[in-house]
Amino acid sequence: SSGINAEYGEDTVDMRGEHLVLYNKERIGLLFWSLTVLTTSLIGDSIILIATIKYKAIKLHKLIVAVMHHMALCDLLQTVFRVFPVTLNLIANQVIMGRRLCYIEAHISFFSTYLAMFLTCAMTIFKLIILKYPLRARTWTSRLGHKICLA
């Protein structure tokens, strides 16, 4: 073992080229955490999208629901391009996807993280505007919400 604290017998991370070698204690902990995040994110975002699109189950203002759609999609992007590859790497105990997916992952993660922050701010501002101008907000549609989110 060529880790930092190898002389004390601690499990450490060893990076050799394209191979990721995690020792069992850390790997199992990270794998459990990664699988938990992957599962809850996929289930939660899917429930939000299905409940709002198919069943119209969330009874909020249409503009707020449109922002929630976009936030769930950003979270799904993070899950598919960030959490899923890390989970696969932890299961295999080596880097599987390669450099190209690493670059794609970095750009999509950067994009979706900042987009989720902006959408959170937009939802808060929309709630304030809806409270301040309730009569004007009645005419706003979900199509307007999607246009604002895509702008």
mmCIF file of N, CA and C in Angstrom, residues 32-138:
data_model
loop_
_atom_site.group_PDB
_atom_site.id
_atom_site.type_symbol
_atom_site.label_atom_id
_atom_site.label_comp_id
_atom_site.label_asym_id
_atom_site.label_seq_id
_atom_site.Cartn_x
_atom_site.Cartn_y
_atom_site.Cartn_z
ATOM 1 N N PHE A 32 -22.196 3.136 -0.165
ATOM 2 C CA PHE A 32 -23.497 3.227 0.497
ATOM 3 C C PHE A 32 -24.078 4.630 0.346
ATOM 4 N N TRP A 33 -23.265 5.640 0.575
ATOM 5 C CA TRP A 33 -23.715 7.027 0.449
ATOM 6 C C TRP A 33 -24.127 7.320 -0.991
ATOM 7 N N SER A 34 -23.327 6.902 -1.948
ATOM 8 C CA SER A 34 -23.612 7.156 -3.351
ATOM 9 C C SER A 34 -24.883 6.451 -3.813
ATOM 10 N N LEU A 35 -25.072 5.213 -3.388
ATOM 11 C CA LEU A 35 -26.298 4.486 -3.743
ATOM 12 C C LEU A 35 -27.532 5.117 -3.099
ATOM 13 N N THR A 36 -27.380 5.612 -1.882
ATOM 14 C CA THR A 36 -28.493 6.285 -1.217
ATOM 15 C C THR A 36 -28.882 7.560 -1.958
ATOM 16 N N VAL A 37 -27.889 8.371 -2.324
ATOM 17 C CA VAL A 37 -28.157 9.604 -3.065
ATOM 18 C C VAL A 37 -28.766 9.292 -4.432
ATOM 19 N N LEU A 38 -28.225 8.309 -5.119
ATOM 20 C CA LEU A 38 -28.728 7.924 -6.437
ATOM 21 C C LEU A 38 -30.180 7.469 -6.356
ATOM 22 N N THR A 39 -30.480 6.603 -5.415
ATOM 23 C CA THR A 39 -31.838 6.067 -5.294
ATOM 24 C C THR A 39 -32.846 7.145 -4.908
ATOM 25 N N THR A 40 -32.538 7.905 -3.874
ATOM 26 C CA THR A 40 -33.489 8.926 -3.427
ATOM 27 C C THR A 40 -33.680 10.024 -4.457
ATOM 28 N N SER A 41 -32.628 10.379 -5.158
ATOM 29 C CA SER A 41 -32.746 11.415 -6.177
ATOM 30 C C SER A 41 -33.595 10.945 -7.348
ATOM 31 N N LEU A 42 -33.335 9.745 -7.832
ATOM 32 C CA LEU A 42 -34.126 9.231 -8.952
ATOM 33 C C LEU A 42 -35.594 9.061 -8.573
ATOM 34 N N ILE A 43 -35.853 8.503 -7.400
ATOM 35 C CA ILE A 43 -37.237 8.300 -6.974
ATOM 36 C C ILE A 43 -37.930 9.634 -6.710
ATOM 37 N N GLY A 44 -37.270 10.518 -5.983
ATOM 38 C CA GLY A 44 -37.874 11.806 -5.639
ATOM 39 C C GLY A 44 -38.163 12.671 -6.845
ATOM 40 N N ASP A 45 -37.200 12.813 -7.742
ATOM 41 C CA ASP A 45 -37.414 13.635 -8.926
ATOM 42 C C ASP A 45 -38.457 13.031 -9.855
ATOM 43 N N SER A 46 -38.463 11.714 -9.966
ATOM 44 C CA SER A 46 -39.477 11.058 -10.796
ATOM 45 C C SER A 46 -40.871 11.273 -10.225
ATOM 46 N N ILE A 47 -41.004 11.172 -8.910
ATOM 47 C CA ILE A 47 -42.307 11.406 -8.280
ATOM 48 C C ILE A 47 -42.762 12.839 -8.513
ATOM 49 N N ILE A 48 -41.852 13.787 -8.366
ATOM 50 C CA ILE A 48 -42.213 15.195 -8.590
ATOM 51 C C ILE A 48 -42.662 15.414 -10.026
ATOM 52 N N LEU A 49 -41.912 14.897 -10.982
ATOM 53 C CA LEU A 49 -42.275 15.106 -12.388
ATOM 54 C C LEU A 49 -43.584 14.402 -12.754
ATOM 55 N N ILE A 50 -43.754 13.173 -12.315
ATOM 56 C CA ILE A 50 -44.989 12.445 -12.633
ATOM 57 C C ILE A 50 -46.189 13.086 -11.938
ATOM 58 N N ALA A 51 -46.019 13.472 -10.677
ATOM 59 C CA ALA A 51 -47.133 14.062 -9.928
ATOM 60 C C ALA A 51 -47.569 15.396 -10.513
ATOM 61 N N THR A 52 -46.634 16.166 -11.008
ATOM 62 C CA THR A 52 -47.009 17.489 -11.518
ATOM 63 C C THR A 52 -47.419 17.464 -12.988
ATOM 64 N N ILE A 53 -46.835 16.590 -13.786
ATOM 65 C CA ILE A 53 -47.147 16.583 -15.210
ATOM 66 C C ILE A 53 -48.379 15.723 -15.498
ATOM 67 N N LYS A 54 -48.373 14.493 -15.014
ATOM 68 C CA LYS A 54 -49.439 13.558 -15.369
ATOM 69 C C LYS A 54 -50.696 13.743 -14.512
ATOM 70 N N TYR A 55 -50.509 13.842 -13.202
ATOM 71 C CA TYR A 55 -51.659 13.853 -12.312
ATOM 72 C C TYR A 55 -52.057 15.235 -11.810
ATOM 73 N N LYS A 56 -51.254 16.232 -12.071
ATOM 74 C CA LYS A 56 -51.521 17.595 -11.582
ATOM 75 C C LYS A 56 -51.815 17.587 -10.080
ATOM 76 N N ALA A 57 -51.002 16.832 -9.340
ATOM 77 C CA ALA A 57 -51.249 16.591 -7.912
ATOM 78 C C ALA A 57 -50.791 17.742 -7.024
ATOM 79 N N ILE A 58 -49.859 18.544 -7.462
ATOM 80 C CA ILE A 58 -49.364 19.643 -6.633
ATOM 81 C C ILE A 58 -50.164 20.890 -6.974
ATOM 82 N N LYS A 59 -50.913 21.364 -6.006
ATOM 83 C CA LYS A 59 -51.816 22.500 -6.212
ATOM 84 C C LYS A 59 -51.149 23.797 -5.762
ATOM 85 N N LEU A 60 -50.210 24.239 -6.549
ATOM 86 C CA LEU A 60 -49.570 25.532 -6.337
ATOM 87 C C LEU A 60 -49.812 26.383 -7.584
ATOM 88 N N HIS A 61 -49.302 27.597 -7.555
ATOM 89 C CA HIS A 61 -49.410 28.449 -8.735
ATOM 90 C C HIS A 61 -48.689 27.789 -9.910
ATOM 91 N N LYS A 62 -49.237 27.953 -11.100
ATOM 92 C CA LYS A 62 -48.688 27.290 -12.288
ATOM 93 C C LYS A 62 -47.246 27.689 -12.556
ATOM 94 N N LEU A 63 -46.913 28.921 -12.260
ATOM 95 C CA LEU A 63 -45.545 29.398 -12.456
ATOM 96 C C LEU A 63 -44.575 28.681 -11.520
ATOM 97 N N ILE A 64 -44.970 28.475 -10.285
ATOM 98 C CA ILE A 64 -44.130 27.790 -9.301
ATOM 99 C C ILE A 64 -43.939 26.329 -9.702
ATOM 100 N N VAL A 65 -44.991 25.681 -10.196
ATOM 101 C CA VAL A 65 -44.894 24.293 -10.628
ATOM 102 C C VAL A 65 -43.949 24.165 -11.827
ATOM 103 N N ALA A 66 -43.981 25.131 -12.738
ATOM 104 C CA ALA A 66 -43.067 25.111 -13.883
ATOM 105 C C ALA A 66 -41.613 25.223 -13.421
ATOM 106 N N VAL A 67 -41.354 26.058 -12.434
ATOM 107 C CA VAL A 67 -39.995 26.179 -11.889
ATOM 108 C C VAL A 67 -39.592 24.875 -11.201
ATOM 109 N N MET A 68 -40.540 24.229 -10.524
ATOM 110 C CA MET A 68 -40.255 22.945 -9.886
ATOM 111 C C MET A 68 -39.887 21.881 -10.922
ATOM 112 N N HIS A 69 -40.542 21.899 -12.090
ATOM 113 C CA HIS A 69 -40.178 20.973 -13.166
ATOM 114 C C HIS A 69 -38.713 21.143 -13.546
ATOM 115 N N HIS A 70 -38.316 22.378 -13.752
ATOM 116 C CA HIS A 70 -36.944 22.646 -14.178
ATOM 117 C C HIS A 70 -35.936 22.299 -13.085
ATOM 118 N N MET A 71 -36.300 22.520 -11.831
ATOM 119 C CA MET A 71 -35.400 22.140 -10.737
ATOM 120 C C MET A 71 -35.235 20.621 -10.660
ATOM 121 N N ALA A 72 -36.321 19.890 -10.874
ATOM 122 C CA ALA A 72 -36.242 18.430 -10.859
ATOM 123 C C ALA A 72 -35.396 17.927 -12.023
ATOM 124 N N LEU A 73 -35.519 18.577 -13.185
ATOM 125 C CA LEU A 73 -34.693 18.179 -14.329
ATOM 126 C C LEU A 73 -33.214 18.458 -14.082
ATOM 127 N N CYS A 74 -32.903 19.579 -13.443
ATOM 128 C CA CYS A 74 -31.503 19.868 -13.089
ATOM 129 C C CYS A 74 -30.961 18.819 -12.127
ATOM 130 N N ASP A 75 -31.777 18.423 -11.183
ATOM 131 C CA ASP A 75 -31.341 17.405 -10.232
ATOM 132 C C ASP A 75 -31.150 16.056 -10.923
ATOM 133 N N LEU A 76 -32.010 15.728 -11.882
ATOM 134 C CA LEU A 76 -31.826 14.490 -12.647
ATOM 135 C C LEU A 76 -30.545 14.533 -13.473
ATOM 136 N N LEU A 77 -30.230 15.700 -14.042
ATOM 137 C CA LEU A 77 -28.955 15.842 -14.769
ATOM 138 C C LEU A 77 -27.777 15.581 -13.844
ATOM 139 N N GLN A 78 -27.821 16.157 -12.655
ATOM 140 C CA GLN A 78 -26.752 15.925 -11.675
ATOM 141 C C GLN A 78 -26.653 14.452 -11.314
ATOM 142 N N THR A 79 -27.802 13.813 -11.164
ATOM 143 C CA THR A 79 -27.809 12.404 -10.780
ATOM 144 C C THR A 79 -27.213 11.531 -11.872
ATOM 145 N N VAL A 80 -27.635 11.755 -13.107
ATOM 146 C CA VAL A 80 -27.190 10.899 -14.213
ATOM 147 C C VAL A 80 -25.724 11.142 -14.557
ATOM 148 N N PHE A 81 -25.299 12.395 -14.566
ATOM 149 C CA PHE A 81 -23.944 12.701 -15.026
ATOM 150 C C PHE A 81 -22.932 12.871 -13.905
ATOM 151 N N ARG A 82 -23.367 12.905 -12.661
ATOM 152 C CA ARG A 82 -22.425 13.092 -11.570
ATOM 153 C C ARG A 82 -22.419 11.900 -10.602
ATOM 154 N N VAL A 83 -23.596 11.568 -10.092
ATOM 155 C CA VAL A 83 -23.677 10.530 -9.063
ATOM 156 C C VAL A 83 -23.561 9.141 -9.674
ATOM 157 N N PHE A 84 -24.232 8.887 -10.794
ATOM 158 C CA PHE A 84 -24.210 7.559 -11.402
ATOM 159 C C PHE A 84 -22.800 7.116 -11.810
ATOM 160 N N PRO A 85 -21.987 7.960 -12.502
ATOM 161 C CA PRO A 85 -20.621 7.523 -12.819
ATOM 162 C C PRO A 85 -19.759 7.268 -11.582
ATOM 163 N N VAL A 86 -19.936 8.077 -10.553
ATOM 164 C CA VAL A 86 -19.175 7.861 -9.318
ATOM 165 C C VAL A 86 -19.578 6.527 -8.685
ATOM 166 N N THR A 87 -20.867 6.224 -8.718
ATOM 167 C CA THR A 87 -21.338 4.952 -8.171
ATOM 168 C C THR A 87 -20.761 3.778 -8.946
ATOM 169 N N LEU A 88 -20.754 3.878 -10.275
ATOM 170 C CA LEU A 88 -20.161 2.812 -11.081
ATOM 171 C C LEU A 88 -18.675 2.643 -10.792
ATOM 172 N N ASN A 89 -17.968 3.744 -10.649
ATOM 173 C CA ASN A 89 -16.542 3.678 -10.333
ATOM 174 C C ASN A 89 -16.303 3.024 -8.973
ATOM 175 N N LEU A 90 -17.156 3.326 -8.011
ATOM 176 C CA LEU A 90 -17.009 2.722 -6.685
ATOM 177 C C LEU A 90 -17.329 1.235 -6.709
ATOM 178 N N ILE A 91 -18.314 0.842 -7.486
ATOM 179 C CA ILE A 91 -18.652 -0.580 -7.579
ATOM 180 C C ILE A 91 -17.504 -1.351 -8.209
ATOM 181 N N ALA A 92 -16.947 -0.807 -9.309
ATOM 182 C CA ALA A 92 -15.864 -1.495 -10.016
ATOM 183 C C ALA A 92 -14.510 -1.287 -9.352
ATOM 184 N N ASN A 93 -14.407 -0.298 -8.472
ATOM 185 C CA ASN A 93 -13.160 0.057 -7.812
ATOM 186 C C ASN A 93 -12.081 0.476 -8.811
ATOM 187 N N GLN A 94 -12.525 1.075 -9.897
ATOM 188 C CA GLN A 94 -11.605 1.667 -10.877
ATOM 189 C C GLN A 94 -12.384 2.672 -11.710
ATOM 190 N N VAL A 95 -11.677 3.525 -12.404
ATOM 191 C CA VAL A 95 -12.318 4.518 -13.259
ATOM 192 C C VAL A 95 -12.790 3.822 -14.530
ATOM 193 N N ILE A 96 -14.088 3.819 -14.765
ATOM 194 C CA ILE A 96 -14.657 3.093 -15.893
ATOM 195 C C ILE A 96 -14.888 3.997 -17.096
ATOM 196 N N MET A 97 -15.428 5.168 -16.862
ATOM 197 C CA MET A 97 -15.950 5.994 -17.948
ATOM 198 C C MET A 97 -14.884 6.684 -18.798
ATOM 199 N N GLY A 98 -13.756 6.987 -18.263
ATOM 200 C CA GLY A 98 -12.710 7.628 -19.038
ATOM 201 C C GLY A 98 -12.743 9.143 -18.973
ATOM 202 N N ARG A 99 -11.804 9.753 -19.677
ATOM 203 C CA ARG A 99 -11.631 11.207 -19.616
ATOM 204 C C ARG A 99 -12.754 11.978 -20.299
ATOM 205 N N ARG A 100 -13.251 11.475 -21.418
ATOM 206 C CA ARG A 100 -14.276 12.222 -22.161
ATOM 207 C C ARG A 100 -15.516 12.433 -21.310
ATOM 208 N N LEU A 101 -15.986 11.381 -20.637
ATOM 209 C CA LEU A 101 -17.153 11.539 -19.769
ATOM 210 C C LEU A 101 -16.819 12.425 -18.574
ATOM 211 N N CYS A 102 -15.582 12.413 -18.155
ATOM 212 C CA CYS A 102 -15.165 13.276 -17.046
ATOM 213 C C CYS A 102 -15.332 14.749 -17.425
ATOM 214 N N TYR A 103 -14.942 15.104 -18.650
ATOM 215 C CA TYR A 103 -15.117 16.483 -19.117
ATOM 216 C C TYR A 103 -16.593 16.832 -19.264
ATOM 217 N N ILE A 104 -17.368 15.908 -19.822
ATOM 218 C CA ILE A 104 -18.807 16.144 -19.965
ATOM 219 C C ILE A 104 -19.442 16.304 -18.594
ATOM 220 N N GLU A 105 -19.056 15.437 -17.671
ATOM 221 C CA GLU A 105 -19.581 15.491 -16.310
ATOM 222 C C GLU A 105 -19.273 16.833 -15.652
ATOM 223 N N ALA A 106 -18.073 17.318 -15.824
ATOM 224 C CA ALA A 106 -17.687 18.585 -15.203
ATOM 225 C C ALA A 106 -18.507 19.743 -15.752
ATOM 226 N N HIS A 107 -18.692 19.785 -17.052
ATOM 227 C CA HIS A 107 -19.448 20.889 -17.658
ATOM 228 C C HIS A 107 -20.932 20.822 -17.314
ATOM 229 N N ILE A 108 -21.524 19.642 -17.364
ATOM 230 C CA ILE A 108 -22.942 19.514 -17.034
ATOM 231 C C ILE A 108 -23.168 19.797 -15.552
ATOM 232 N N SER A 109 -22.264 19.341 -14.708
ATOM 233 C CA SER A 109 -22.393 19.593 -13.283
ATOM 234 C C SER A 109 -22.302 21.087 -12.981
ATOM 235 N N PHE A 110 -21.359 21.761 -13.606
ATOM 236 C CA PHE A 110 -21.218 23.209 -13.424
ATOM 237 C C PHE A 110 -22.490 23.916 -13.867
ATOM 238 N N PHE A 111 -22.988 23.556 -15.055
ATOM 239 C CA PHE A 111 -24.178 24.181 -15.612
ATOM 240 C C PHE A 111 -25.397 23.932 -14.730
ATOM 241 N N SER A 112 -25.637 22.684 -14.354
ATOM 242 C CA SER A 112 -26.856 22.370 -13.611
ATOM 243 C C SER A 112 -26.811 22.878 -12.174
ATOM 244 N N THR A 113 -25.634 22.971 -11.577
ATOM 245 C CA THR A 113 -25.538 23.495 -10.215
ATOM 246 C C THR A 113 -25.933 24.966 -10.175
ATOM 247 N N TYR A 114 -25.366 25.759 -11.064
ATOM 248 C CA TYR A 114 -25.710 27.180 -11.080
ATOM 249 C C TYR A 114 -27.142 27.404 -11.547
ATOM 250 N N LEU A 115 -27.613 26.588 -12.459
ATOM 251 C CA LEU A 115 -28.995 26.714 -12.897
ATOM 252 C C LEU A 115 -29.954 26.405 -11.760
ATOM 253 N N ALA A 116 -29.657 25.398 -10.966
ATOM 254 C CA ALA A 116 -30.511 25.077 -9.816
ATOM 255 C C ALA A 116 -30.513 26.223 -8.795
ATOM 256 N N MET A 117 -29.366 26.875 -8.607
ATOM 257 C CA MET A 117 -29.320 28.024 -7.700
ATOM 258 C C MET A 117 -30.167 29.175 -8.227
ATOM 259 N N PHE A 118 -30.060 29.456 -9.523
ATOM 260 C CA PHE A 118 -30.864 30.524 -10.120
ATOM 261 C C PHE A 118 -32.351 30.193 -10.074
ATOM 262 N N LEU A 119 -32.706 28.926 -10.297
ATOM 263 C CA LEU A 119 -34.110 28.538 -10.243
ATOM 264 C C LEU A 119 -34.656 28.644 -8.821
ATOM 265 N N THR A 120 -33.838 28.348 -7.831
ATOM 266 C CA THR A 120 -34.264 28.510 -6.445
ATOM 267 C C THR A 120 -34.530 29.979 -6.134
ATOM 268 N N CYS A 121 -33.635 30.835 -6.599
ATOM 269 C CA CYS A 121 -33.848 32.281 -6.414
ATOM 270 C C CYS A 121 -35.087 32.750 -7.177
ATOM 271 N N ALA A 122 -35.270 32.255 -8.398
ATOM 272 C CA ALA A 122 -36.432 32.646 -9.199
ATOM 273 C C ALA A 122 -37.726 32.215 -8.519
ATOM 274 N N MET A 123 -37.753 31.017 -7.959
ATOM 275 C CA MET A 123 -38.968 30.556 -7.300
ATOM 276 C C MET A 123 -39.297 31.426 -6.093
ATOM 277 N N THR A 124 -38.290 31.814 -5.350
ATOM 278 C CA THR A 124 -38.518 32.689 -4.193
ATOM 279 C C THR A 124 -39.040 34.052 -4.642
ATOM 280 N N ILE A 125 -38.468 34.592 -5.699
ATOM 281 C CA ILE A 125 -38.913 35.892 -6.213
ATOM 282 C C ILE A 125 -40.334 35.791 -6.760
ATOM 283 N N PHE A 126 -40.640 34.692 -7.471
ATOM 284 C CA PHE A 126 -41.992 34.515 -7.992
ATOM 285 C C PHE A 126 -43.010 34.415 -6.864
ATOM 286 N N LYS A 127 -42.664 33.732 -5.774
ATOM 287 C CA LYS A 127 -43.569 33.649 -4.627
ATOM 288 C C LYS A 127 -43.826 35.032 -4.043
ATOM 289 N N LEU A 128 -42.782 35.839 -3.950
ATOM 290 C CA LEU A 128 -42.943 37.202 -3.437
ATOM 291 C C LEU A 128 -43.827 38.035 -4.357
ATOM 292 N N ILE A 129 -43.597 37.939 -5.660
ATOM 293 C CA ILE A 129 -44.399 38.711 -6.611
ATOM 294 C C ILE A 129 -45.857 38.251 -6.597
ATOM 295 N N ILE A 130 -46.067 36.931 -6.474
ATOM 296 C CA ILE A 130 -47.434 36.413 -6.423
ATOM 297 C C ILE A 130 -48.151 36.919 -5.175
ATOM 298 N N LEU A 131 -47.434 37.016 -4.059
ATOM 299 C CA LEU A 131 -48.041 37.547 -2.832
ATOM 300 C C LEU A 131 -48.299 39.048 -2.926
ATOM 301 N N LYS A 132 -47.414 39.757 -3.606
ATOM 302 C CA LYS A 132 -47.542 41.207 -3.699
ATOM 303 C C LYS A 132 -48.596 41.625 -4.718
ATOM 304 N N TYR A 133 -48.669 40.905 -5.839
ATOM 305 C CA TYR A 133 -49.616 41.242 -6.904
ATOM 306 C C TYR A 133 -50.485 40.023 -7.235
ATOM 307 N N PRO A 134 -51.407 39.657 -6.348
ATOM 308 C CA PRO A 134 -52.179 38.427 -6.578
ATOM 309 C C PRO A 134 -53.117 38.500 -7.787
ATOM 310 N N LEU A 135 -53.685 39.660 -8.077
ATOM 311 C CA LEU A 135 -54.601 39.760 -9.216
ATOM 312 C C LEU A 135 -53.849 39.657 -10.547
ATOM 313 N N ARG A 136 -52.701 40.253 -10.619
ATOM 314 C CA ARG A 136 -51.903 40.177 -11.840
ATOM 315 C C ARG A 136 -51.345 38.764 -12.040
ATOM 316 N N ALA A 137 -51.035 38.093 -10.943
ATOM 317 C CA ALA A 137 -50.444 36.754 -11.025
ATOM 318 C C ALA A 137 -51.445 35.706 -11.496
ATOM 319 N N ARG A 138 -52.744 35.993 -11.400
ATOM 320 C CA ARG A 138 -53.743 35.033 -11.861
ATOM 321 C C ARG A 138 -53.644 34.759 -13.350
#
